[in-house]
């Protein structure tokens, strides 16, 4: 037994070195490690720099070997480049997926000749006493400032934008919306528990499109200033201190531009409550990495405006008025309905059904079609149905039944038919129809068109009343869309729409509606 044990011991001593040798021979540096170098940091491939700049070379080493690995990494820079720290670093990786990285700073002197330079990183890997060498080389082009400035450009500025840099259609372009600064309104908001804190900041974004037309990868830093358009001084209200830090710390982006590429980025814009309305100059600055030199600037005039409270208050008041009218009707429905004869109710239901079949139903198809063809001026086409044809029916119905409440019942029929058949039970439909009915009822009654001694035959008076009523209803409709769907309409567009679609078309429809009503009146009688 002693002999057998001795033989086994000898066999183990022989096998161990052989196994270690086999393991070393199986170690393949390229397959079992990752060794990369980026110059400057973030650029994989040919980088670009200018003279008199300080750059960081990023070196990364990762092991896929399940065991100890001693590594020495050395950075070899071109002659004339100045390292800020030792060029060689030694470290030990102890297991699989263990890694090491380092940023190595170096300086490119102002007298460095223009040209392309090779930068080499060498890693000596020691595994179980056997050394392997891995070499990585990248190129850095030292170019003139003019060459860099000609290659980089700011193609487009989008203010405001979403977080991805694309335009925000809910706000006008080149416009920033600041918080309400009215002391009276602040006091009101505090009462309603919607107080504005002094330190609260609103923010939006700007989209910046950058283009690189050169042949090298360019790593840039993008930032901006908002300047007083008269003095040229930065306005701190648009880049306030945030949590004790300057906004410059947060309002910048680093971008790597490949040759012949464009990139869209976004930067936040912080707006303090102290910001004032007015015109400002937005200046976007593009710096090349490693230097404070500004390669490119792009200026754009922007406007700061306060929140538009008019549409908000209008929407709130219209909603309240519509709900009140609805509550009034349901509080005394029999009393209201008893004011009409059965034939009147049948006639109102008939007109409401005709308006739904001849206007609402076709418009569910023509609405999208007209928008696709006419774009923002589609109201010139849709107004033929929504205004001329509609007010022909309304005016003729008033001629036939000149009583207060007839228009409200007519609108109610339209709302119910539209809701049950097309599913348009929406807050916008309710608000616009109810406010249209309320205003029209009120103006017709005050003007003597309806009431005890009705006079619905005066085309001019009736046309002006209906046109004026539709202008108000149209403005309420725009306000509701702007508030509930956060849309933006230019003032000129609203004015043209209300003038043509709201007043002119309505006046024409009312004019012909009275003639139609008089003819129908003869038939009814």
Coordinates of C-alpha atoms in Angstrom, one line a residue:
X1 CA 0.0 0.0 0.0
X2 CA 2.9 2.4 0.8
X3 CA 4.2 1.9 -2.8
X4 CA 0.8 2.6 -4.3
X5 CA 0.5 5.8 -2.3
X6 CA 4.0 6.9 -3.3
X7 CA 3.2 6.3 -7.0
X8 CA 0.0 8.3 -6.8
X9 CA 1.8 11.3 -5.2
X10 CA 4.4 11.2 -8.0
X11 CA 1.6 11.0 -10.6
X12 CA -0.1 14.1 -9.1
X13 CA 3.1 16.1 -9.1
X14 CA 3.7 15.3 -12.7
X15 CA 0.1 16.0 -13.9
X16 CA -0.2 19.5 -12.1
X17 CA 2.4 21.4 -14.1
X18 CA 1.1 19.8 -17.3
X19 CA -2.5 20.9 -16.5
X20 CA -1.2 24.4 -15.7
X21 CA 0.7 24.5 -19.0
X22 CA -2.4 23.4 -20.9
X23 CA -4.5 26.1 -19.2
X24 CA -2.0 28.8 -20.1
X25 CA -1.9 27.6 -23.7
X26 CA -5.7 27.9 -23.8
X27 CA -5.6 31.5 -22.7
X28 CA -6.3 33.7 -25.8
X29 CA -5.8 37.4 -25.0
X30 CA -8.1 38.7 -27.8
X31 CA -10.9 36.4 -26.8
X32 CA -10.6 36.5 -23.0
X33 CA -10.2 40.3 -22.6
X34 CA -11.6 43.5 -23.8
X35 CA -9.1 46.3 -24.2
X36 CA -10.2 49.7 -25.7
X37 CA -9.0 53.2 -26.0
X38 CA -11.0 56.4 -26.8
X39 CA -9.3 59.7 -27.6
X40 CA -10.9 61.9 -26.7
X41 CA -13.2 60.2 -24.2
X42 CA -16.4 59.2 -26.0
X43 CA -14.9 58.9 -29.5
X44 CA -14.3 55.5 -30.9
X45 CA -12.2 56.0 -34.0
X46 CA -10.6 59.0 -35.4
X47 CA -10.9 62.0 -33.0
X48 CA -10.4 65.6 -33.6
X49 CA -8.7 68.3 -31.5
X50 CA -7.3 71.8 -31.8
X51 CA -4.0 73.1 -30.4
X52 CA -3.7 74.4 -26.9
X53 CA -6.3 72.0 -25.5
X54 CA -6.4 69.4 -22.7
X55 CA -8.0 66.0 -23.5
X56 CA -8.8 62.8 -21.7
X57 CA -7.9 59.5 -23.1
X58 CA -10.3 56.8 -21.9
X59 CA -8.7 53.3 -21.4
X60 CA -10.8 50.3 -20.5
X61 CA -9.7 46.7 -19.7
X62 CA -12.0 43.8 -18.8
X63 CA -11.2 40.2 -18.1
X64 CA -13.2 37.1 -19.1
X65 CA -10.6 34.8 -17.4
X66 CA -11.7 33.0 -14.3
X67 CA -8.5 33.6 -12.3
X68 CA -5.9 36.1 -11.3
X69 CA -4.5 38.4 -14.0
X70 CA -1.8 41.0 -13.6
X71 CA -2.0 43.8 -16.1
X72 CA 0.2 46.7 -16.9
X73 CA -1.2 49.3 -19.3
X74 CA 0.9 52.0 -20.8
X75 CA -0.2 54.9 -23.0
X76 CA 2.2 56.1 -25.8
X77 CA 1.6 59.6 -26.9
X78 CA 3.1 61.4 -29.9
X79 CA 6.2 63.5 -29.4
X80 CA 5.3 66.9 -28.0
X81 CA 2.1 65.9 -26.3
X82 CA 2.3 66.4 -22.5
X83 CA 1.0 63.8 -20.1
X84 CA -0.4 65.0 -16.8
X85 CA 0.3 61.7 -15.0
X86 CA 2.4 58.6 -15.3
X87 CA 1.8 56.8 -18.6
X88 CA 1.9 53.3 -17.1
X89 CA -0.7 51.8 -14.7
X90 CA -0.5 48.3 -13.1
X91 CA -3.4 46.5 -11.6
X92 CA -4.7 43.0 -10.8
X93 CA -8.0 41.5 -12.0
X94 CA -9.1 38.6 -9.9
X95 CA -12.1 37.0 -11.5
X96 CA -14.2 36.8 -14.6
X97 CA -15.8 40.1 -15.7
X98 CA -13.5 42.1 -13.4
X99 CA -12.6 45.4 -15.1
X100 CA -10.4 48.5 -14.8
X101 CA -10.7 51.9 -16.5
X102 CA -8.9 55.2 -16.3
X103 CA -9.1 58.7 -17.7
X104 CA -5.6 59.9 -18.6
X105 CA -5.3 63.6 -19.2
X106 CA -2.8 65.1 -21.6
X107 CA -2.1 68.5 -23.2
X108 CA -1.7 69.4 -26.8
X109 CA 0.7 72.4 -27.0
X110 CA 0.0 75.5 -29.0
X111 CA 2.9 74.9 -31.4
X112 CA 1.9 71.4 -32.3
X113 CA 1.9 71.0 -36.1
X114 CA -1.4 70.2 -37.8
X115 CA -1.8 66.6 -38.8
X116 CA -2.9 63.1 -37.9
X117 CA -1.2 61.4 -34.9
X118 CA -1.2 57.8 -33.7
X119 CA -1.9 57.2 -30.0
X120 CA -1.1 53.7 -28.8
X121 CA -2.0 51.8 -25.7
X122 CA -0.2 48.6 -24.8
X123 CA -1.4 46.1 -22.2
X124 CA 1.0 43.4 -20.8
X125 CA -1.1 40.6 -19.4
X126 CA 0.5 38.2 -16.9
X127 CA -1.4 34.9 -16.4
X128 CA 0.2 32.3 -14.3
X129 CA 3.7 33.7 -15.1
X130 CA 3.1 33.8 -18.8
X131 CA 3.0 37.3 -20.4
X132 CA 0.8 38.3 -23.3
X133 CA 0.9 41.7 -25.1
X134 CA -2.2 43.5 -26.5
X135 CA -1.9 46.7 -28.5
X136 CA -4.5 49.2 -29.5
X137 CA -4.0 52.2 -31.7
X138 CA -6.2 55.2 -32.5
X139 CA -5.7 58.3 -34.4
X140 CA -6.2 61.9 -33.4
X141 CA -6.3 64.7 -35.9
X142 CA -5.0 68.1 -34.8
X143 CA -6.9 70.6 -37.0
X144 CA -7.1 74.3 -37.3
X145 CA -9.9 76.2 -35.7
X146 CA -11.2 77.3 -39.0
X147 CA -11.4 73.7 -40.2
X148 CA -13.4 72.7 -37.1
X149 CA -15.7 75.8 -37.4
X150 CA -16.4 75.0 -41.0
X151 CA -17.3 71.4 -40.2
X152 CA -19.7 71.9 -37.3
X153 CA -23.0 73.9 -37.6
X154 CA -26.2 74.3 -35.7
X155 CA -28.8 73.5 -38.3
X156 CA -31.9 74.2 -36.3
X157 CA -33.2 75.6 -33.0
X158 CA -36.6 74.4 -31.8
X159 CA -38.1 76.4 -28.9
X160 CA -40.0 75.1 -27.1
X161 CA -39.6 71.3 -27.6
X162 CA -40.4 68.1 -25.9
X163 CA -37.8 66.1 -24.0
X164 CA -36.6 64.5 -27.2
X165 CA -36.0 67.9 -28.9
X166 CA -39.0 67.8 -31.2
X167 CA -41.4 70.8 -31.4
X168 CA -44.2 71.3 -28.9
X169 CA -47.3 72.2 -30.9
X170 CA -49.2 73.3 -27.8
X171 CA -47.1 76.5 -27.6
X172 CA -46.1 79.0 -30.2
X173 CA -42.7 78.6 -31.6
X174 CA -39.8 80.7 -30.2
X175 CA -41.8 81.4 -27.1
X176 CA -41.4 80.7 -23.4
X177 CA -44.3 80.7 -21.1
X178 CA -43.5 82.1 -17.7
X179 CA -45.4 81.7 -14.5
X180 CA -48.1 84.2 -13.6
X181 CA -46.5 87.1 -11.6
X182 CA -49.6 89.0 -10.8
X183 CA -49.7 89.5 -7.0
X184 CA -53.6 89.4 -7.0
X185 CA -53.6 86.2 -8.9
X186 CA -51.0 84.7 -6.6
X187 CA -53.1 85.6 -3.7
X188 CA -56.2 84.0 -5.3
X189 CA -54.2 80.8 -6.0
X190 CA -53.1 80.6 -2.4
X191 CA -56.7 80.7 -1.3
X192 CA -57.6 77.9 -3.6
X193 CA -54.5 75.9 -2.4
X194 CA -52.9 76.3 -5.8
X195 CA -50.2 78.7 -4.5
X196 CA -47.0 79.3 -6.4
X197 CA -43.9 78.7 -4.3
X198 CA -41.2 81.2 -4.8
X199 CA -38.6 78.6 -5.4
X200 CA -40.7 76.6 -7.8
X201 CA -39.3 76.6 -11.3
X202 CA -41.0 75.8 -14.5
X203 CA -39.1 74.3 -17.3
X204 CA -39.3 73.5 -20.9
X205 CA -36.9 72.2 -23.5
X206 CA -35.2 73.4 -26.6
X207 CA -34.3 71.2 -29.5
X208 CA -30.8 71.7 -31.1
X209 CA -29.9 70.0 -34.4
X210 CA -26.1 69.7 -35.0
X211 CA -24.4 68.8 -38.2
X212 CA -20.9 67.6 -38.9
X213 CA -19.9 67.9 -42.6
X214 CA -16.2 67.1 -41.9
X215 CA -14.3 63.8 -42.3
X216 CA -13.5 63.3 -38.6
X217 CA -15.6 62.3 -35.5
X218 CA -16.1 65.5 -33.5
X219 CA -16.9 65.5 -29.8
X220 CA -18.5 68.8 -28.7
X221 CA -20.1 70.3 -25.6
X222 CA -23.3 72.3 -26.2
X223 CA -24.7 74.9 -23.9
X224 CA -26.6 78.2 -24.2
X225 CA -27.3 81.6 -22.7
X226 CA -30.4 83.7 -22.8
X227 CA -29.4 87.4 -23.1
X228 CA -31.1 90.7 -22.7
X229 CA -31.7 91.7 -26.3
X230 CA -30.6 95.3 -25.5
X231 CA -27.6 95.0 -23.2
X232 CA -26.4 91.5 -24.3
X233 CA -26.1 90.5 -20.7
X234 CA -27.2 87.0 -19.5
X235 CA -30.6 87.0 -17.8
X236 CA -30.3 85.0 -14.6
X237 CA -34.1 84.4 -14.4
X238 CA -33.8 81.9 -17.3
X239 CA -30.8 80.1 -15.8
X240 CA -31.4 80.3 -12.1
X241 CA -29.5 78.5 -9.4
X242 CA -31.0 75.1 -8.8
X243 CA -30.6 73.3 -5.5
X244 CA -27.5 75.3 -4.8
X245 CA -25.9 74.6 -8.2
X246 CA -25.6 76.9 -11.1
X247 CA -27.8 76.1 -14.0
X248 CA -24.7 75.7 -16.2
X249 CA -24.0 72.5 -14.3
X250 CA -27.3 71.1 -15.6
X251 CA -27.9 72.9 -18.9
X252 CA -25.3 71.3 -21.2
X253 CA -24.9 68.2 -23.3
X254 CA -22.0 66.3 -24.8
X255 CA -22.4 65.1 -28.3
X256 CA -20.3 62.9 -30.6
X257 CA -20.9 63.7 -34.2
X258 CA -19.8 61.1 -36.8
X259 CA -18.6 62.4 -40.2
X260 CA -21.4 63.6 -42.4
X261 CA -24.1 63.1 -39.7
X262 CA -26.7 65.2 -37.9
X263 CA -27.9 64.8 -34.3
X264 CA -30.9 66.3 -32.5
X265 CA -30.5 66.9 -28.8
X266 CA -32.5 68.7 -26.2
X267 CA -31.5 71.0 -23.3
X268 CA -33.7 72.1 -20.4
X269 CA -34.7 75.7 -19.9
X270 CA -35.5 76.6 -16.3
X271 CA -37.7 79.7 -15.8
X272 CA -37.8 81.3 -12.4
X273 CA -40.9 83.2 -11.2
X274 CA -38.9 86.4 -11.5
X275 CA -38.7 86.1 -15.3
X276 CA -40.3 89.0 -17.1
X277 CA -42.2 89.0 -20.4
X278 CA -40.5 90.4 -23.5
X279 CA -38.0 89.7 -26.2
X280 CA -34.7 88.0 -25.5
X281 CA -31.8 86.6 -27.5
X282 CA -31.1 82.9 -27.3
X283 CA -27.4 82.1 -27.9
X284 CA -26.4 78.5 -28.3
X285 CA -22.7 77.8 -28.0
X286 CA -20.8 74.7 -29.3
X287 CA -17.4 74.1 -27.8
X288 CA -14.9 71.5 -28.9
X289 CA -14.0 69.0 -26.1
X290 CA -10.9 69.9 -24.3
X291 CA -11.0 73.6 -24.8
X292 CA -13.0 76.7 -23.9
X293 CA -12.8 77.8 -27.5
X294 CA -16.4 78.3 -28.9
X295 CA -16.4 76.7 -32.3
X296 CA -19.9 77.7 -33.4
X297 CA -22.7 80.0 -32.1
X298 CA -26.3 80.3 -33.2
X299 CA -28.5 83.2 -32.2
X300 CA -32.3 83.2 -32.3
X301 CA -34.8 85.8 -31.0
X302 CA -37.3 84.4 -28.5
X303 CA -40.3 85.9 -26.7
X304 CA -41.3 85.3 -23.1
X305 CA -45.0 85.5 -22.4
X306 CA -47.2 85.0 -19.3
X307 CA -49.7 82.3 -19.1
X308 CA -52.8 83.0 -21.1
X309 CA -55.5 83.1 -18.4
X310 CA -58.2 84.3 -20.8
X311 CA -58.9 80.9 -22.3
X312 CA -58.7 79.2 -18.9
X313 CA -61.2 81.6 -17.3
X314 CA -63.5 81.4 -20.4
X315 CA -63.5 77.6 -20.3
X316 CA -64.3 77.6 -16.6
X317 CA -67.1 80.1 -16.9
X318 CA -68.6 78.4 -20.0
X319 CA -68.5 75.0 -18.2
X320 CA -70.2 76.5 -15.1
X321 CA -72.8 78.2 -17.2
X322 CA -73.6 75.0 -19.2
X323 CA -73.9 72.9 -16.0
X324 CA -76.1 75.6 -14.4
X325 CA -78.4 75.6 -17.5
X326 CA -78.6 71.8 -17.5
X327 CA -79.4 71.8 -13.8
X328 CA -82.1 74.4 -14.4
X329 CA -83.7 72.3 -17.1
X330 CA -83.7 69.1 -15.0
X331 CA -85.1 71.0 -11.9
X332 CA -88.3 71.9 -13.8
X333 CA -88.6 69.9 -17.0
X334 CA -92.4 69.6 -17.0
X335 CA -92.8 73.4 -16.6
X336 CA -90.5 74.0 -19.5
X337 CA -91.9 71.4 -21.8
X338 CA -95.5 72.5 -21.1
X339 CA -94.8 75.8 -22.7
X340 CA -94.7 74.1 -26.0
X341 CA -97.5 72.4 -27.9
X342 CA -97.0 68.8 -29.0
X343 CA -96.7 69.9 -32.6
X344 CA -94.0 72.3 -31.6
X345 CA -92.0 69.6 -29.9
X346 CA -92.4 67.3 -32.9
X347 CA -91.2 70.2 -35.2
X348 CA -88.2 70.8 -32.9
X349 CA -87.3 67.1 -32.9
X350 CA -87.7 67.0 -36.7
X351 CA -85.3 70.0 -37.2
X352 CA -82.8 68.5 -34.7
X353 CA -82.9 65.2 -36.6
X354 CA -82.5 67.0 -40.0
X355 CA -79.6 69.0 -38.7
X356 CA -77.9 65.8 -37.4
X357 CA -78.5 63.9 -40.6
X358 CA -77.6 66.8 -43.0
X359 CA -74.8 68.4 -40.9
X360 CA -73.3 66.3 -38.1
X361 CA -73.3 63.0 -39.9
X362 CA -71.6 64.1 -43.1
X363 CA -69.1 66.2 -41.2
X364 CA -67.8 63.1 -39.4
X365 CA -66.4 62.1 -42.8
X366 CA -65.8 65.5 -44.4
X367 CA -64.1 67.0 -41.3
X368 CA -60.9 64.9 -41.7
X369 CA -61.1 65.1 -45.5
X370 CA -61.3 68.8 -45.5
X371 CA -58.4 69.1 -43.1
X372 CA -56.3 66.9 -45.3
X373 CA -57.1 69.0 -48.4
X374 CA -57.4 72.6 -47.1
X375 CA -55.2 72.3 -43.9
X376 CA -55.8 75.2 -41.4
X377 CA -58.2 76.9 -43.8
X378 CA -60.6 74.0 -43.9
X379 CA -63.1 76.1 -42.0
X380 CA -63.9 77.9 -45.2
X381 CA -65.4 74.6 -46.4
X382 CA -66.8 73.1 -43.2
X383 CA -68.4 76.4 -42.5
X384 CA -70.8 75.8 -45.4
X385 CA -72.3 73.0 -43.3
X386 CA -71.6 74.1 -39.7
X387 CA -72.7 77.7 -40.1
X388 CA -74.7 78.4 -43.3
X389 CA -76.8 75.2 -43.3
X390 CA -77.1 75.0 -39.5
X391 CA -78.3 78.6 -39.1
X392 CA -80.7 78.2 -42.0
X393 CA -82.4 75.5 -39.9
X394 CA -82.1 77.5 -36.7
X395 CA -83.5 80.7 -38.2
X396 CA -86.4 78.9 -39.9
X397 CA -87.2 77.1 -36.7
X398 CA -87.3 80.4 -34.8
X399 CA -89.6 81.8 -37.4
X400 CA -91.9 78.9 -37.0
X401 CA -91.7 78.8 -33.2
X402 CA -90.6 82.2 -31.9
X403 CA -90.5 81.2 -28.2
X404 CA -87.6 81.2 -25.6
X405 CA -86.3 77.6 -25.2
X406 CA -86.8 76.4 -28.7
X407 CA -83.1 76.7 -29.6
X408 CA -82.0 75.0 -26.3
X409 CA -84.3 72.0 -27.2
X410 CA -83.0 72.0 -30.7
X411 CA -79.4 71.8 -29.4
X412 CA -80.3 69.1 -27.0
X413 CA -81.7 66.9 -29.8
X414 CA -78.4 67.4 -31.7
X415 CA -76.3 66.6 -28.7
X416 CA -78.3 63.4 -27.8
X417 CA -78.4 62.1 -31.4
X418 CA -74.7 62.8 -31.9
X419 CA -73.8 61.2 -28.5
X420 CA -75.9 58.0 -29.0
X421 CA -75.1 57.5 -32.7
X422 CA -71.6 58.7 -33.2
X423 CA -70.4 58.6 -29.6
X424 CA -69.6 62.3 -29.3
X425 CA -70.5 62.7 -25.6
X426 CA -67.5 64.9 -25.0
X427 CA -67.0 67.8 -22.6
X428 CA -66.1 70.0 -25.6
X429 CA -69.4 69.2 -27.4
X430 CA -71.4 69.8 -24.3
X431 CA -69.7 73.1 -23.5
X432 CA -69.9 74.5 -27.1
X433 CA -73.5 73.5 -27.7
X434 CA -74.8 74.7 -24.3
X435 CA -73.0 78.0 -24.5
X436 CA -74.2 78.5 -28.1
X437 CA -77.8 77.8 -27.0
X438 CA -77.6 80.1 -23.9
X439 CA -76.1 83.1 -25.7
X440 CA -78.5 82.8 -28.7
X441 CA -81.5 82.4 -26.5
X442 CA -80.5 85.4 -24.4
X443 CA -79.8 87.7 -27.3
X444 CA -82.9 86.8 -29.3
X445 CA -85.0 87.4 -26.2
X446 CA -83.4 90.7 -25.4
X447 CA -83.7 91.9 -29.0
X448 CA -87.4 91.0 -29.1
X449 CA -87.1 88.3 -31.7
X450 CA -88.6 85.8 -29.3
X451 CA -90.9 86.5 -26.3
X452 CA -94.4 87.8 -25.9
X453 CA -94.4 89.9 -29.1
X454 CA -92.0 88.1 -31.3
X455 CA -90.5 89.7 -34.4
X456 CA -88.4 87.1 -36.2
X457 CA -88.8 88.4 -39.8
X458 CA -86.2 91.1 -39.6
X459 CA -83.3 89.5 -41.6
X460 CA -80.7 92.2 -40.7
X461 CA -81.4 92.1 -37.0
X462 CA -81.6 88.4 -36.9
X463 CA -78.5 88.0 -38.9
X464 CA -76.4 90.3 -36.7
X465 CA -77.7 88.7 -33.5
X466 CA -76.9 85.2 -34.7
X467 CA -73.6 86.2 -36.2
X468 CA -72.6 88.0 -32.9
X469 CA -73.7 85.0 -30.9
X470 CA -71.7 82.6 -33.1
X471 CA -68.6 84.8 -32.7
X472 CA -68.8 84.4 -28.9
X473 CA -69.5 80.7 -29.2
X474 CA -66.6 80.3 -31.6
X475 CA -64.2 82.1 -29.2
X476 CA -65.4 79.8 -26.3
X477 CA -64.8 76.8 -28.6
X478 CA -61.2 77.9 -29.3
X479 CA -60.6 78.5 -25.6
X480 CA -61.9 75.0 -24.7
X481 CA -59.7 73.4 -27.3
X482 CA -56.7 75.3 -26.1
X483 CA -57.2 74.5 -22.5
X484 CA -58.4 70.9 -22.6
X485 CA -56.1 69.8 -25.5
X486 CA -53.3 72.3 -24.9
X487 CA -53.5 73.5 -28.4
X488 CA -52.2 76.9 -29.6
X489 CA -53.9 79.1 -32.2
X490 CA -52.5 82.4 -33.4
X491 CA -54.5 85.5 -32.8
X492 CA -54.8 86.3 -36.5
X493 CA -56.2 82.8 -37.2
X494 CA -58.8 83.0 -34.4
X495 CA -59.8 86.5 -35.7
X496 CA -60.2 85.3 -39.3
X497 CA -62.0 82.2 -38.3
X498 CA -64.5 84.2 -36.1
X499 CA -65.0 86.8 -38.8
X500 CA -65.7 84.6 -41.7
X501 CA -66.9 81.3 -40.2
X502 CA -68.5 82.8 -37.2
X503 CA -70.1 86.0 -38.4
X504 CA -70.2 86.0 -42.2
X505 CA -71.4 82.5 -42.8
X506 CA -73.8 82.7 -39.9
X507 CA -75.3 85.9 -41.3
X508 CA -75.8 84.3 -44.7
X509 CA -77.4 81.2 -43.2
X510 CA -79.7 83.3 -41.1
X511 CA -80.7 85.5 -44.0
X512 CA -81.8 82.5 -46.1
X513 CA -83.2 80.7 -43.0
X514 CA -85.8 83.4 -42.5
X515 CA -87.0 83.0 -46.1
X516 CA -87.1 79.3 -45.6
X517 CA -89.0 79.7 -42.3
X518 CA -91.6 82.0 -43.9
X519 CA -92.3 79.5 -46.7
X520 CA -92.5 76.6 -44.2
X521 CA -94.8 78.7 -42.1
X522 CA -97.3 78.9 -45.0
X523 CA -97.2 75.1 -45.3
X524 CA -97.7 74.6 -41.6
X525 CA -100.6 77.1 -41.5

